[in-house]
């Protein structure tokens, strides 16, 4: 009696069908994950982009500090440094700076830097109505405790530092900067109430035009919660405390410790 031939077509078809089902399940899972991440993002940038933006901001600020030091070594006085540029208009016009712009940070005759506004993705768009939103702020009205000379008196400007601020960062970006500069207390961003722009009254700003502050109403003097975390640091990020800066986040870089 002849043996009947074995039919392998059914198992093969069944195997193909199972394989296609597994692919479909995997694709559905991937799509569900992508949709879930998009929904959670709420329009915010991803972690990798935040890391890149943070690194770029820190690098640009450090480069500016190097340029200011180079101008000092070339003979510029503390009062002659100028941040005047086509981008900033006359807001930082320093009448004490040499006419040849040899002490201008953003001039080819001086520091040779190109003014580059903060990347909008660094910023908290809910603060867009604030005077200094979307720009760098240079001031001689602040100081950081344990950087340069001790806290100045109300009549001495010698301790005021030349500082670059980037106002109104997002909380997430500020936290990343605070983590990188060791400015966290636990998981808390340092809170600082006493800074030299829009402090306690909207529109109160203090652009650097060659002079350093003498009043006791400015400076980062360690009065805020966890503010000691930024003492002695030349770069970092903090949360504002007094109105209208409550709940806002700010980057700082000391350009010239005095």
Protein backbone atom coordinates (compact mmCIF):
# COMPACT_ATOMS: atom_id res chain seq x y z
CA UNK A 1 0.00 0.00 0.00
CA UNK A 2 1.47 3.33 -1.08
CA UNK A 3 2.10 5.93 1.64
CA UNK A 4 0.26 9.19 1.23
CA UNK A 5 2.51 12.23 0.61
CA UNK A 6 2.90 14.64 3.53
CA UNK A 7 1.29 18.06 2.91
CA UNK A 8 3.50 20.80 4.42
CA UNK A 9 1.60 23.75 3.01
CA UNK A 10 -0.71 24.23 5.99
CA UNK A 11 1.99 24.47 8.66
CA UNK A 12 3.98 26.85 6.43
CA UNK A 13 0.94 29.10 5.93
CA UNK A 14 0.18 28.99 9.62
CA UNK A 15 3.77 29.99 10.40
CA UNK A 16 3.59 32.93 8.01
CA UNK A 17 0.31 34.07 9.51
CA UNK A 18 1.77 33.91 13.03
CA UNK A 19 4.82 35.89 11.89
CA UNK A 20 2.61 38.60 10.37
CA UNK A 21 0.52 38.76 13.53
CA UNK A 22 3.67 39.26 15.64
CA UNK A 23 4.84 42.07 13.35
CA UNK A 24 1.43 43.75 13.60
CA UNK A 25 1.51 43.51 17.40
CA UNK A 26 5.02 45.00 17.51
CA UNK A 27 4.05 47.87 15.21
CA UNK A 28 0.93 48.58 17.26
CA UNK A 29 2.98 48.62 20.46
CA UNK A 30 5.52 51.01 18.92
CA UNK A 31 2.76 53.30 17.67
CA UNK A 32 1.06 53.29 21.08
CA UNK A 33 4.37 54.18 22.77
CA UNK A 34 4.97 57.05 20.34
CA UNK A 35 1.47 58.44 20.84
CA UNK A 36 1.84 58.16 24.62
CA UNK A 37 5.15 60.05 24.58
CA UNK A 38 3.68 62.76 22.36
CA UNK A 39 0.73 63.15 24.68
CA UNK A 40 2.97 63.44 27.73
CA UNK A 41 5.28 65.93 26.08
CA UNK A 42 2.72 68.72 25.97
CA UNK A 43 4.75 70.42 23.26
CA UNK A 44 7.95 70.46 25.32
CA UNK A 45 11.32 69.57 23.83
CA UNK A 46 12.83 66.14 24.37
CA UNK A 47 15.57 65.27 26.82
CA UNK A 48 18.33 65.07 24.23
CA UNK A 49 17.49 68.53 22.87
CA UNK A 50 17.46 69.96 26.40
CA UNK A 51 20.92 68.54 27.06
CA UNK A 52 22.24 70.04 23.83
CA UNK A 53 20.68 73.46 24.46
CA UNK A 54 22.02 73.50 28.02
CA UNK A 55 25.54 72.66 26.83
CA UNK A 56 25.42 75.36 24.15
CA UNK A 57 24.23 78.02 26.63
CA UNK A 58 26.95 77.13 29.13
CA UNK A 59 29.61 77.14 26.42
CA UNK A 60 28.55 80.53 25.03
CA UNK A 61 28.50 82.11 28.50
CA UNK A 62 31.91 80.64 29.35
CA UNK A 63 33.29 81.97 26.07
CA UNK A 64 32.01 85.43 26.98
CA UNK A 65 33.71 85.25 30.37
CA UNK A 66 36.97 84.34 28.60
CA UNK A 67 36.58 87.32 26.25
CA UNK A 68 36.02 89.73 29.15
CA UNK A 69 39.14 88.39 30.86
CA UNK A 70 41.12 88.80 27.63
CA UNK A 71 39.95 92.41 27.32
CA UNK A 72 41.06 93.01 30.91
CA UNK A 73 44.49 91.54 30.18
CA UNK A 74 44.79 93.78 27.12
CA UNK A 75 44.36 96.86 29.31
CA UNK A 76 40.60 97.50 29.57
CA UNK A 77 39.42 98.79 32.94
CA UNK A 78 36.46 97.22 34.75
CA UNK A 79 34.40 100.28 33.85
CA UNK A 80 35.36 100.27 30.16
CA UNK A 81 33.90 96.89 29.20
CA UNK A 82 31.02 97.41 26.79
CA UNK A 83 28.22 95.14 25.61
CA UNK A 84 26.97 97.64 23.07
CA UNK A 85 26.16 96.07 19.70
CA UNK A 86 23.85 96.43 16.73
CA UNK A 87 21.62 93.76 18.31
CA UNK A 88 21.31 95.53 21.68
CA UNK A 89 21.03 99.07 20.33
CA UNK A 90 21.93 101.75 22.88
CA UNK A 91 20.67 99.74 25.87
CA UNK A 92 24.26 98.90 26.88
CA UNK A 93 25.97 101.97 25.42
CA UNK A 94 28.94 102.59 27.73
CA UNK A 95 30.23 106.19 27.56
CA UNK A 96 33.40 105.13 29.41
CA UNK A 97 34.44 102.63 26.71
CA UNK A 98 37.22 103.65 24.28
CA UNK A 99 35.92 105.12 21.03
CA UNK A 100 37.90 102.60 18.98
CA UNK A 101 35.74 99.81 20.50
CA UNK A 102 38.81 97.99 21.76
CA UNK A 103 36.90 97.14 24.96
CA UNK A 104 33.66 96.13 23.20
CA UNK A 105 32.82 92.45 23.66
CA UNK A 106 30.85 92.36 20.40
CA UNK A 107 33.23 94.31 18.19
CA UNK A 108 35.93 93.00 15.85
CA UNK A 109 38.21 95.65 17.37
CA UNK A 110 37.59 94.21 20.83
CA UNK A 111 36.38 90.79 21.91
CA UNK A 112 35.26 89.71 18.46
CA UNK A 113 32.21 87.83 19.73
CA UNK A 114 28.98 87.61 17.74
CA UNK A 115 25.83 88.46 19.69
CA UNK A 116 23.53 85.47 19.63
CA UNK A 117 20.22 85.80 21.45
CA UNK A 118 19.20 82.91 23.75
CA UNK A 119 17.55 80.02 21.94
CA UNK A 120 13.76 80.42 22.40
CA UNK A 121 13.54 76.77 23.43
CA UNK A 122 15.44 77.63 26.60
CA UNK A 123 12.78 80.07 27.68
CA UNK A 124 9.46 79.98 29.51
CA UNK A 125 7.07 81.51 26.96
CA UNK A 126 4.57 82.39 29.70
CA UNK A 127 6.99 85.19 30.70
CA UNK A 128 7.22 86.70 27.22
CA UNK A 129 5.72 90.03 28.36
CA UNK A 130 8.63 90.71 30.72
CA UNK A 131 11.06 93.44 29.70
CA UNK A 132 14.17 91.28 29.41
CA UNK A 133 12.55 88.14 28.02
CA UNK A 134 14.49 86.65 25.10
CA UNK A 135 17.71 88.55 25.70
CA UNK A 136 20.91 88.42 27.69
CA UNK A 137 21.19 90.87 30.55
CA UNK A 138 24.52 92.34 31.62
CA UNK A 139 24.68 94.15 34.94
CA UNK A 140 27.15 95.50 37.48
CA UNK A 141 24.49 95.73 40.20
CA UNK A 142 24.79 92.16 41.52
CA UNK A 143 27.33 90.04 43.29
CA UNK A 144 27.64 86.43 44.31
CA UNK A 145 28.70 85.65 47.86
CA UNK A 146 32.22 84.18 48.10
CA UNK A 147 33.07 85.20 44.53
CA UNK A 148 35.60 88.04 44.41
CA UNK A 149 35.57 90.29 47.48
CA UNK A 150 33.13 89.82 50.38
CA UNK A 151 29.60 91.21 50.28
CA UNK A 152 29.92 94.97 49.67
CA UNK A 153 28.56 97.58 52.00
CA UNK A 154 25.81 99.97 50.98
CA UNK A 155 28.44 102.61 50.19
CA UNK A 156 31.10 100.51 48.45
CA UNK A 157 30.79 99.27 44.85
CA UNK A 158 34.04 97.29 45.02
CA UNK A 159 32.37 93.94 45.55
CA UNK A 160 29.85 94.11 42.73
CA UNK A 161 30.56 91.59 39.99
CA UNK A 162 29.97 91.92 36.28
CA UNK A 163 27.32 89.28 35.59
CA UNK A 164 25.52 87.89 32.57
CA UNK A 165 21.94 86.71 33.16
CA UNK A 166 19.59 84.76 30.92
CA UNK A 167 16.20 85.53 32.46
CA UNK A 168 13.09 83.35 32.36
CA UNK A 169 14.36 79.89 31.56
CA UNK A 170 12.08 76.88 31.73
CA UNK A 171 12.20 74.99 35.02
CA UNK A 172 13.53 71.90 33.28
CA UNK A 173 16.46 73.73 31.66
CA UNK A 174 17.26 75.51 34.93
CA UNK A 175 17.30 72.21 36.79
CA UNK A 176 19.72 70.72 34.27
CA UNK A 177 22.04 73.70 34.65
CA UNK A 178 21.81 73.51 38.44
CA UNK A 179 22.62 69.80 38.29
CA UNK A 180 25.67 70.40 36.12
CA UNK A 181 26.95 73.23 38.31
CA UNK A 182 26.18 71.40 41.59
CA UNK A 183 23.62 74.05 42.49
CA UNK A 184 20.92 71.69 43.72
CA UNK A 185 19.90 71.02 47.30
CA UNK A 186 18.41 67.57 47.00
CA UNK A 187 16.25 68.02 43.95
CA UNK A 188 15.46 71.66 44.72
CA UNK A 189 16.67 74.54 42.55
CA UNK A 190 18.16 77.31 44.74
CA UNK A 191 15.75 80.17 45.45
CA UNK A 192 17.16 83.70 45.40
CA UNK A 193 15.18 86.85 46.05
CA UNK A 194 17.70 89.63 45.54
CA UNK A 195 18.73 90.08 41.92
CA UNK A 196 19.34 93.19 39.89
CA UNK A 197 16.53 93.27 37.37
CA UNK A 198 12.76 93.52 37.60
CA UNK A 199 13.13 92.96 41.32
CA UNK A 200 9.95 93.66 43.29
CA UNK A 201 8.66 96.04 40.57
CA UNK A 202 8.21 95.27 36.86
CA UNK A 203 10.53 97.20 34.57
CA UNK A 204 13.27 97.80 37.13
CA UNK A 205 16.35 96.91 35.11
CA UNK A 206 20.01 97.86 35.47
CA UNK A 207 22.00 97.52 32.24
CA UNK A 208 25.75 97.74 32.58
CA UNK A 209 27.00 101.07 31.21
CA UNK A 210 30.33 101.30 32.98
CA UNK A 211 29.28 101.76 36.60
CA UNK A 212 28.87 99.30 39.46
CA UNK A 213 26.09 99.49 42.04
CA UNK A 214 26.45 100.85 45.54
CA UNK A 215 22.98 100.35 46.97
CA UNK A 216 22.14 97.52 49.36
CA UNK A 217 18.98 96.58 47.44
CA UNK A 218 20.75 94.44 44.86
CA UNK A 219 22.95 91.39 44.83
CA UNK A 220 22.64 87.68 45.45
CA UNK A 221 23.23 87.73 49.17
CA UNK A 222 22.00 84.31 50.17
CA UNK A 223 18.65 85.33 51.63
CA UNK A 224 16.51 82.90 49.62
CA UNK A 225 15.74 79.28 50.46
CA UNK A 226 18.72 77.08 49.56
CA UNK A 227 20.46 80.14 48.09
CA UNK A 228 23.72 79.10 49.75
CA UNK A 229 23.95 76.47 47.00
CA UNK A 230 25.01 79.22 44.57
CA UNK A 231 27.45 80.93 46.94
CA UNK A 232 30.98 80.73 45.60
CA UNK A 233 29.80 79.69 42.14
CA UNK A 234 30.56 81.68 39.02
CA UNK A 235 27.84 79.95 37.01
CA UNK A 236 24.48 78.45 37.89
CA UNK A 237 20.71 78.76 37.85
CA UNK A 238 18.15 79.76 40.47
CA UNK A 239 14.47 80.39 41.03
CA UNK A 240 13.31 83.93 41.74
CA UNK A 241 11.49 84.51 44.99
CA UNK A 242 10.22 88.08 45.27
CA UNK A 243 7.51 89.46 42.97
CA UNK A 244 7.38 89.62 40.01
CA UNK A 245 10.05 86.93 39.79
CA UNK A 246 8.36 84.34 42.00
CA UNK A 247 8.35 80.98 40.24
CA UNK A 248 10.64 82.12 37.42
CA UNK A 249 14.07 80.69 36.60
CA UNK A 250 17.31 82.49 35.78
CA UNK A 251 20.79 81.56 34.57
CA UNK A 252 23.83 83.53 35.71
CA UNK A 253 27.48 83.63 34.66
CA UNK A 254 29.99 85.84 36.46
CA UNK A 255 31.97 87.55 33.71
CA UNK A 256 34.22 89.55 36.02
CA UNK A 257 34.64 88.76 39.72
CA UNK A 258 35.53 91.91 41.68
